[in-house]
Amino acid sequence: MARITIFAGHYGSGKTTLAVNFAVALRRSHANVALCDMDIVNPYFRTADHANLLEAAGVQLIGSPYANTNVEMPWIPAEAQRIVDDKSLRAVIDLGGDDTGALALGRFAPQLIDQAEMLLVVNPCRPLTRGVRDLTEMRFGIENAAGLAFAGIVNNTNLGAETTAQTITAHLPLVREAARAMRLPIIRTAVWKNLSDQITLTEQDGQTLLVERYHHKDVWAID
Amino acid sequence: MANKVLMKGNEAIAEAAIRAGCRHYFGYPITPQTEIAAYMAKRMPKIDGTFLQAESEIAAINMVYGAAAAGVRAMTSSSSPGIALKSEGISYLAGSDLPAVVVNIQRGGPGLGGIQPSQADYFQATKGGGHGDFHLVVLAPNGVQEMYDMTSLAFDIADKYRVTSMLLSDGILGQMMEAVDLDAARTSECVAKPWALTGTKGERAPNIINSLYMNPEDLERTNLDRFARYAQIEQNETRFEQYLTDDAEVIVVAYGAPARIAKNAIAKVRAQGVKAGLIRPITLWPFPKAILAELASRKQTKALVCVELSMGQMIEDVELATRCAKPVLLCARTGGMVPTPEEIVTKILQAERGA
């Protein structure tokens, strides 16, 4: 596995959730794990929402001091350079905001090329990424902006709070088809912990990425 | 399996507008509504529609005026300070009886304020939003599915009564993601627009769209005609949700995202044996006055609690509607802050004790 894992994809595809869960899981086998919030687009729902959780898990958070404030700055922290330089660090990058957001990574691309693995997060339940054509468009847009090629796909099929095992199972063929069409392997399939015993994955769906900690419960979520 | 997708509120508005037949969107980016413009930018070219990022909010609203005058469904969207800029154009739309949809995903103010959620444009939306004697029909959804459905409704009401509808929402709803059932969504109904500027082709007298009147008698007559339509709207289009009000001694009034938090607060006080219920205005204009007057006049009703992300704007309509028959307490946060269920619980308990 590469030293640096980058989660990229359409906004709302679940990159932040996956990056947080992946980083926390990594921390069990690595002493030195950092999660970098490289989202220069989204105003709300940022990695910073999970700061307490990450701290408790011993994951270092490299993020904008302005996330979730009124200062709308497309900000990459200077500390992000450490991801490239510190070879003892096992790093996860949450790359937000479509191809526009992926531009932020371009600055680091030459140094990342031989030590990072960029994964395309795919949620076919999102309106603009429901088919192979849309996903392909998204893929090339991000690769061009980031200056890196995708190593594979993370299938993150979900309908938010309404996700069932059926949601994931019903979309497996579509994601497999998209992967074949794009000539990318499915490296992982994200499965919420409470659904994991109801879903059967095959070899072509890659490893299971267990999602244990989903988005924090919002005060406006209806009980 | 239902045809469900996971959408941001902003995306739901954009997709619903397209499905309602809107092929003309003019906008200018501002957080927290930019996804509407971004979605339109991606989708419109693929369906022979027009997405145009105008040079300013003022230009965008006047492009809406032009498109609406030509009889097509047109929309613009912005957030609080951007809507203030559009106010002149909104008044001209009203003065010209043009149907259009304006979306406001509110952020903290006044001034440049901030990008976090707010409801501080209640007065702006319901009491004017421009100069002159007019109303906007103001719809206030409280979930992503409802944002989808209300967008379609906003177009239908606009066309039917020749008024401008506003979808008044906030940053929470614009940014949050929920599943939307596209098949269960409301279907839009289009009406003929014989008044539109579609070219006479030498076969009819020219139509005229205008808001300037040379003598006051004509202007008064036009305004009175418009207010006769407003009266119909008040009669036909007032919408609200009633939640656990039957036995309620405290009536909470909240719209949009705070109404969701209020429901959680009501569950908490009911667990303690305090009977609270909710009136959620879905139309802010017309305001659901009759139901509030009726509930306030009940003997069992001790007080009302108005929850809003503003320093007491909707509370004025609640007090007017109820003629202050019972005390109305305010539970307000401002500047982009959102109340917790516990803060609302405290207010409900205070209302119940008569303190």
XYZ file of C-alpha atoms in Angstrom:
578
model
C 0.000 0.000 0.000
C 1.289 3.478 -0.832
C 2.410 5.733 2.020
C -0.160 8.378 1.092
C -3.804 7.650 0.285
C -5.822 10.345 -1.462
C -9.620 10.259 -1.495
C -10.989 12.276 -4.431
C -14.302 12.417 -6.247
C -17.505 14.338 -6.806
C -18.523 16.579 -3.937
C -20.892 14.769 -1.661
C -19.527 11.380 -2.705
C -18.449 10.777 0.897
C -14.745 11.522 0.781
C -14.596 13.112 4.217
C -16.472 10.271 5.887
C -14.250 7.677 4.223
C -11.036 9.583 4.890
C -11.895 9.919 8.588
C -12.813 6.241 8.933
C -9.785 5.114 6.938
C -7.369 7.261 8.958
C -8.771 6.066 12.268
C -8.467 2.430 11.115
C -4.891 3.039 9.921
C -3.921 4.363 13.318
C -4.411 0.850 14.746
C -1.412 -0.402 12.761
C 0.632 2.818 12.344
C 1.958 5.112 15.057
C 2.270 8.186 12.878
C -0.947 8.905 10.955
C -2.134 12.278 9.635
C -5.336 13.310 7.885
C -5.048 16.353 5.663
C -8.157 18.367 4.806
C -7.372 19.598 1.315
C -10.823 20.975 0.550
C -10.690 24.461 -0.894
C -14.332 24.556 -2.009
C -16.904 23.428 0.543
C -18.042 25.871 3.210
C -19.687 23.387 5.599
C -19.295 19.723 6.628
C -15.536 19.621 6.817
C -12.970 17.270 8.299
C -12.735 19.773 11.147
C -16.205 18.574 12.250
C -14.422 15.412 13.358
C -11.494 17.096 15.128
C -12.365 15.680 18.561
C -12.836 12.183 17.226
C -9.501 12.314 15.379
C -7.703 13.647 18.409
C -9.124 10.885 20.586
C -8.003 8.311 18.023
C -4.502 9.778 17.869
C -4.756 10.910 14.257
C -3.079 14.234 13.482
C -5.348 16.678 11.649
C -3.711 18.956 9.119
C -6.382 21.408 8.099
C -7.355 24.959 7.485
C -7.712 27.038 10.640
C -10.609 28.703 8.831
C -12.729 25.590 8.189
C -16.313 26.114 9.432
C -15.745 29.809 10.070
C -16.920 32.813 8.083
C -13.504 33.208 6.495
C -14.020 31.647 3.125
C -10.417 31.107 2.163
C -9.221 28.495 -0.319
C -6.512 27.603 2.152
C -3.925 24.825 2.102
C -1.995 24.779 5.375
C 1.777 25.137 5.112
C 1.964 21.999 7.232
C 0.664 20.002 4.259
C 4.253 19.972 2.971
C 5.057 17.605 5.844
C 2.982 14.919 4.131
C 5.451 14.913 1.283
C 8.602 15.385 3.352
C 8.061 13.191 6.411
C 8.631 9.667 5.105
C 7.654 8.125 8.450
C 4.154 9.555 8.146
C 1.233 7.452 6.940
C -0.987 10.122 5.411
C -4.568 10.380 4.185
C -5.650 13.304 2.030
C -9.294 14.379 1.802
C -9.360 16.162 -1.540
C -12.619 18.116 -1.776
C -14.630 19.844 -4.412
C -14.589 18.063 -7.776
C -12.013 18.982 -10.397
C -12.000 22.582 -9.194
C -10.927 21.458 -5.742
C -8.442 18.932 -7.121
C -6.389 21.820 -8.484
C -5.050 22.277 -4.959
C -3.226 18.975 -5.200
C -1.451 19.890 -8.427
C 1.176 21.844 -6.528
C 2.270 18.639 -4.746
C 1.747 16.242 -7.652
C 5.393 15.924 -8.782
C 6.396 14.911 -5.242
C 3.409 12.626 -4.745
C 3.657 10.682 -7.938
C 5.735 7.751 -6.594
C 4.458 7.614 -3.030
C 0.730 8.268 -3.242
C -2.324 6.319 -4.312
C -5.273 8.417 -5.480
C -8.662 6.732 -5.163
C -11.828 7.760 -6.973
C -14.734 7.768 -4.525
C -17.880 6.765 -6.352
C -21.453 7.081 -5.119
C -23.853 6.177 -7.926
C -26.749 7.477 -5.798
C -25.538 11.029 -6.377
C -27.419 12.860 -9.137
C -24.501 13.837 -11.374
C -22.553 10.576 -11.064
C -25.213 7.961 -11.721
C -23.783 6.474 -14.898
C -20.527 5.448 -16.542
C -20.397 8.547 -18.743
C -20.738 11.006 -15.867
C -18.196 9.095 -13.787
C -15.713 9.071 -16.638
C -16.118 12.816 -17.100
C -15.526 13.334 -13.385
C -12.511 11.034 -13.403
C -10.648 12.804 -16.194
C -11.571 16.238 -14.829
C -9.985 15.411 -11.471
C -6.930 13.698 -12.963
C -6.236 16.672 -15.208
C -6.576 19.155 -12.371
C -4.649 17.108 -9.809
C -1.868 16.043 -12.131
C -2.160 12.480 -10.828
C -3.789 9.338 -12.182
C -6.281 7.312 -10.201
C -5.051 3.968 -8.902
C -8.554 2.642 -8.443
C -12.093 3.113 -7.222
C -13.684 3.150 -3.806
C -17.319 2.183 -4.099
C -19.162 4.343 -1.563
C -22.753 3.689 -2.581
C -25.035 5.316 -0.027
C -28.250 7.266 0.461
C -27.122 8.971 3.653
C -29.277 8.033 6.624
C -31.565 5.966 4.368
C -28.859 3.534 3.245
C -29.817 -0.143 3.441
C -28.008 -3.309 2.407
C -30.262 -3.301 -0.666
C -28.993 0.184 -1.627
C -25.436 -1.129 -1.809
C -26.208 -4.519 -3.329
C -28.432 -3.080 -6.065
C -25.661 -0.762 -7.252
C -22.795 -3.298 -7.260
C -23.243 -4.192 -10.960
C -23.219 -0.521 -12.008
C -19.999 0.223 -10.126
C -18.368 -2.930 -11.530
C -19.417 -1.890 -15.027
C -18.038 1.604 -14.499
C -14.770 0.177 -13.222
C -14.459 -2.047 -16.287
C -15.262 0.820 -18.629
C -12.699 3.078 -16.969
C -10.133 0.257 -16.713
C -9.733 0.905 -13.002
C -9.840 -1.759 -10.296
C -12.300 -1.435 -7.416
C -9.857 -1.264 -4.534
C -12.378 -0.968 -1.733
C -16.096 -1.057 -1.140
C -17.357 0.970 1.785
C -19.871 -0.782 4.007
C -21.449 0.647 7.110
C -20.649 -1.489 10.100
C -24.295 -2.155 10.976
C -24.948 -3.513 7.461
C -21.760 -5.547 7.029
C -23.301 -8.963 7.770
C -26.066 -8.371 5.195
C -23.798 -7.704 2.233
C -21.831 -10.244 0.212
C -18.952 -8.812 -1.748
C -16.911 -10.663 -4.339
C -13.238 -10.391 -5.171
C -13.922 -7.813 -7.872
C -15.390 -5.437 -5.271
C -12.019 -5.106 -3.540
C -11.417 -4.965 0.180
C -14.157 -3.925 2.565
C -13.769 -0.468 4.066
C -15.834 -0.557 7.230
C -17.504 2.723 8.018
C -17.883 2.828 11.763
C -18.109 6.494 12.501
C -20.501 8.203 10.246
C -21.258 11.893 10.156
C -21.828 13.244 13.640
C -25.467 13.478 14.637
C -26.744 16.908 13.733
C -29.189 18.794 15.908
C -31.508 19.088 12.916
C -31.570 15.338 12.219
C -35.069 14.056 12.940
C -34.950 11.299 15.573
C -36.698 0.058 -5.618
C -37.689 3.693 -5.564
C -35.693 6.015 -7.772
C -33.787 7.603 -4.910
C -30.718 9.794 -5.104
C -28.631 11.466 -2.432
C -28.739 15.214 -2.957
C -27.713 18.452 -1.387
C -30.629 20.820 -0.880
C -29.102 23.192 -3.408
C -28.829 20.437 -6.015
C -32.423 19.389 -5.371
C -33.602 22.917 -6.146
C -31.629 23.017 -9.380
C -32.752 19.575 -10.573
C -36.379 20.286 -9.637
C -36.304 23.552 -11.575
C -35.037 21.730 -14.651
C -37.712 19.067 -14.302
C -40.329 21.804 -13.928
C -39.309 23.055 -17.349
C -36.931 25.836 -16.343
C -34.379 26.234 -19.143
C -33.214 29.728 -18.213
C -31.081 30.260 -15.146
C -29.143 33.422 -14.446
C -26.977 33.719 -11.377
C -23.920 34.945 -9.657
C -21.994 32.817 -7.150
C -22.271 33.322 -3.402
C -21.927 30.875 -0.525
C -23.915 28.936 0.661
C -25.954 28.592 -2.556
C -23.249 28.199 -5.190
C -24.090 24.523 -5.849
C -27.307 25.706 -7.532
C -25.308 27.648 -10.112
C -22.691 24.888 -10.383
C -25.386 22.283 -11.032
C -27.075 24.479 -13.629
C -23.718 25.104 -15.304
C -23.221 21.355 -15.692
C -26.770 20.408 -16.695
C -28.143 23.263 -18.821
C -25.760 22.867 -21.784
C -26.740 19.185 -22.006
C -30.463 19.937 -22.333
C -30.278 22.967 -24.634
C -30.912 25.259 -21.696
C -29.297 28.550 -20.824
C -26.965 28.903 -17.880
C -25.504 32.343 -17.634
C -23.206 33.619 -14.946
C -24.068 37.292 -15.035
C -21.665 40.097 -14.232
C -23.638 40.858 -11.075
C -26.752 39.929 -9.119
C -28.512 42.969 -10.577
C -27.792 41.835 -14.120
C -29.005 38.327 -13.285
C -32.403 39.432 -11.956
C -32.945 41.648 -14.993
C -32.144 38.706 -17.267
C -34.848 36.821 -15.383
C -37.183 39.728 -16.131
C -36.460 39.448 -19.830
C -36.839 35.694 -19.968
C -40.050 35.758 -17.907
C -41.485 38.442 -20.217
C -40.835 36.089 -23.127
C -43.020 33.527 -21.361
C -40.414 30.959 -20.307
C -39.760 29.619 -16.843
C -36.784 31.503 -15.444
C -34.959 31.357 -12.133
C -32.195 33.042 -10.229
C -30.686 32.208 -6.880
C -28.474 33.911 -4.368
C -27.839 34.332 -0.679
C -28.796 37.218 1.582
C -26.591 40.147 0.422
C -27.104 39.051 -3.177
C -30.884 39.105 -2.742
C -30.626 42.661 -1.412
C -28.942 43.573 -4.693
C -31.723 41.882 -6.641
C -34.449 43.764 -4.774
C -34.930 46.437 -7.399
C -35.422 43.807 -10.089
C -37.825 41.859 -7.871
C -40.001 44.940 -7.502
C -39.982 45.425 -11.288
C -41.010 41.787 -11.771
C -43.933 42.392 -9.396
C -44.823 45.673 -11.103
C -44.871 43.928 -14.468
C -46.816 40.895 -13.188
C -44.077 38.544 -14.317
C -43.884 34.995 -12.988
C -40.408 33.945 -11.883
C -38.671 32.059 -9.108
C -36.037 33.587 -6.842
C -34.143 31.373 -4.399
C -32.568 32.742 -1.220
C -30.303 30.366 0.740
C -29.839 32.660 3.704
C -26.577 33.385 5.488
C -25.749 35.527 8.507
C -26.077 39.307 8.236
C -26.400 42.269 8.183
C -23.823 43.481 5.706
C -21.447 40.888 4.380
C -22.170 38.999 7.613
C -20.978 35.434 7.294
C -21.518 32.200 5.418
C -23.186 30.199 8.179
C -26.980 29.569 8.159
C -29.505 32.225 9.070
C -33.160 33.263 8.717
C -32.544 36.965 9.100
C -34.084 37.825 5.708
C -37.621 37.054 6.895
C -38.653 40.702 6.805
C -36.928 41.215 3.473
C -38.788 38.268 1.945
C -42.236 38.697 3.480
C -42.537 42.463 3.898
C -41.097 43.733 0.686
C -37.821 42.800 -0.851
C -38.111 45.901 -2.965
C -40.086 49.119 -3.162
C -43.788 49.515 -3.759
C -47.004 47.714 -2.901
C -46.425 44.046 -3.573
C -45.930 40.604 -2.115
C -43.750 37.687 -2.999
C -45.154 34.230 -2.402
C -42.603 32.873 0.057
C -42.134 29.108 0.395
C -40.051 27.687 3.234
C -39.133 23.994 2.839
C -37.527 22.071 5.708
C -35.895 19.110 4.017
C -34.258 18.146 0.756
C -37.306 16.300 -0.611
C -39.443 19.305 0.221
C -36.959 21.641 -1.453
C -37.396 19.537 -4.541
C -41.187 19.642 -4.401
C -41.448 23.313 -3.393
C -39.344 24.414 -6.341
C -41.872 22.890 -8.695
C -44.713 24.419 -6.671
C -42.992 27.824 -6.740
C -43.032 27.792 -10.550
C -46.675 26.683 -10.693
C -47.883 29.355 -8.268
C -45.841 32.000 -10.072
C -47.387 31.120 -13.446
C -50.917 30.664 -12.159
C -51.134 34.042 -10.423
C -48.487 35.942 -12.411
C -46.393 36.656 -9.333
C -42.805 36.051 -8.331
C -42.254 33.209 -5.879
C -39.369 33.058 -3.483
C -37.929 29.875 -2.056
C -36.617 31.023 1.323
C -34.220 28.575 2.854
C -31.002 28.598 4.829
C -27.446 27.336 4.610
C -28.182 24.188 6.601
C -30.833 23.019 4.159
C -28.865 24.174 1.137
C -25.782 22.234 2.173
C -27.231 19.167 3.876
C -27.641 15.879 2.014
C -30.700 13.659 2.123
C -32.254 11.017 -0.080
C -34.795 12.310 -2.596
C -37.332 10.095 -4.284
C -37.424 11.435 -7.828
C -40.431 9.323 -8.799
C -42.507 10.428 -5.836
C -41.690 14.054 -6.514
C -44.389 16.533 -7.360
C -45.234 17.037 -11.037
C -45.323 20.586 -12.241
C -48.351 21.968 -14.096
C -47.756 24.508 -16.820
C -50.337 27.087 -17.884
C -50.649 29.033 -21.140
C -49.188 32.544 -21.152
C -51.144 34.533 -23.752
C -49.696 37.764 -22.318
C -46.078 36.833 -23.113
C -43.860 38.614 -25.631
C -43.593 35.853 -28.171
C -43.880 37.900 -31.357
C -47.231 38.891 -32.913
C -46.397 37.254 -36.272
C -48.777 39.913 -37.606
C -51.693 37.965 -36.175
C -52.513 39.750 -32.951
C -52.119 43.065 -31.186
C -48.761 43.475 -29.465
C -48.472 42.461 -25.814
C -46.901 45.037 -23.526
C -44.900 44.252 -20.388
C -44.280 47.362 -18.348
C -44.229 48.727 -14.810
C -44.484 52.444 -15.632
C -47.927 54.065 -15.594
C -48.574 57.533 -16.984
C -51.465 58.325 -14.673
C -52.137 57.318 -11.095
C -55.661 56.023 -11.826
C -54.219 53.275 -14.013
C -51.517 52.404 -11.520
C -54.022 52.190 -8.680
C -56.304 49.965 -10.758
C -53.379 47.698 -11.629
C -52.309 47.464 -8.005
C -55.866 46.697 -6.892
C -56.133 43.961 -9.513
C -52.874 42.523 -8.224
C -54.111 42.608 -4.647
C -57.261 40.789 -5.717
C -54.939 38.014 -6.930
C -53.023 38.194 -3.637
C -56.341 37.629 -1.837
C -56.873 34.494 -3.931
C -53.382 33.328 -3.074
C -54.055 33.855 0.635
C -57.197 31.782 0.263
C -55.775 28.974 -1.890
C -52.095 28.669 -1.198
C -51.558 29.047 2.554
C -49.657 25.999 3.719
C -48.437 24.769 7.091
C -47.611 21.586 8.970
C -49.320 20.795 12.233
C -47.430 18.501 14.596
C -48.796 17.182 17.906
C -50.989 20.248 18.430
C -54.192 18.444 19.506
C -53.406 18.315 23.207
C -50.645 20.936 23.161
C -50.459 23.585 25.861
C -47.405 25.211 24.330
C -47.371 25.903 20.585
C -43.928 26.172 19.029
C -43.780 28.093 15.755
C -40.740 27.479 13.560
C -39.960 27.141 9.863
C -37.127 25.635 7.854
C -34.256 23.877 9.621
C -35.176 25.182 13.118
C -38.528 23.375 12.793
C -36.582 20.106 12.670
C -34.694 21.006 15.834
C -38.000 22.073 17.420
C -39.452 18.604 16.762
C -36.559 17.041 18.656
C -37.139 19.511 21.503
C -40.860 18.693 21.555
C -40.030 14.973 21.860
C -37.799 15.771 24.838
C -40.407 17.841 26.736
C -43.146 15.334 25.984
C -40.950 12.683 27.617
C -41.164 14.882 30.736
C -44.946 15.139 30.428
C -45.059 18.655 28.986
C -47.537 18.911 26.123
C -45.994 20.884 23.296
C -46.802 20.932 19.588
C -45.553 22.650 16.477
C -46.973 24.853 13.764
C -44.516 24.974 10.891
C -45.416 27.654 8.360
C -44.595 26.292 4.901
C -45.720 29.510 3.250
C -44.361 32.558 5.078
C -46.430 34.742 2.800
C -49.277 34.031 2.914
C -48.711 33.411 6.628
C -50.878 30.719 8.286
C -52.737 33.234 10.419
C -56.038 31.391 10.878
C -54.604 28.227 12.438
C -52.434 30.231 14.815
C -55.388 32.406 15.860
C -57.454 29.291 16.442
C -54.803 27.513 18.519
C -53.972 30.618 20.551
C -57.631 31.134 21.430
C -57.996 27.621 22.841
C -58.322 27.521 26.596
C -55.630 24.845 26.969
C -52.996 26.923 25.177
C -50.747 28.606 27.734
C -48.219 30.284 25.465
C -46.424 30.164 22.144
C -42.694 29.906 21.452
C -41.314 31.350 18.241
C -38.001 29.755 17.203
C -36.022 31.585 14.537
C -32.474 32.189 13.339
C -33.097 35.929 13.585
C -33.626 38.440 16.366
C -37.438 38.283 16.378
C -38.825 38.783 12.880
C -41.416 36.041 12.374
C -42.571 36.618 15.963
C -44.260 39.824 14.780
C -46.465 37.806 12.414
C -47.211 35.296 15.183
C -48.242 38.109 17.549
C -50.376 39.741 14.852
C -52.011 36.466 13.826
C -52.867 35.595 17.419
C -53.702 39.192 18.346
C -51.460 38.531 21.353
C -54.171 36.282 22.844
C -51.394 34.415 24.658
C -47.789 35.320 25.459
C -45.316 34.657 22.663
C -41.769 33.847 23.787
C -38.808 34.226 21.482
C -36.092 31.615 21.085
C -33.557 33.235 18.781
C -30.025 32.691 17.601
C -28.317 34.998 15.157
C -25.174 35.544 13.141
C -24.979 31.999 11.785
C -25.531 30.206 15.088
C -28.154 27.479 15.469
C -30.054 26.609 18.678
C -29.655 23.192 20.283
C -32.796 21.189 21.151
C -31.955 21.919 24.812
C -32.206 25.678 24.294
C -35.661 25.239 22.795
C -36.614 22.866 25.636
C -35.716 25.585 28.161
C -37.979 28.076 26.371
C -40.867 25.602 26.149
C -40.602 24.855 29.875
C -40.511 28.575 30.620
C -43.628 29.069 28.471
C -45.374 26.190 30.200
C -44.645 27.596 33.676
C -45.958 30.976 32.585
C -42.679 32.596 33.535
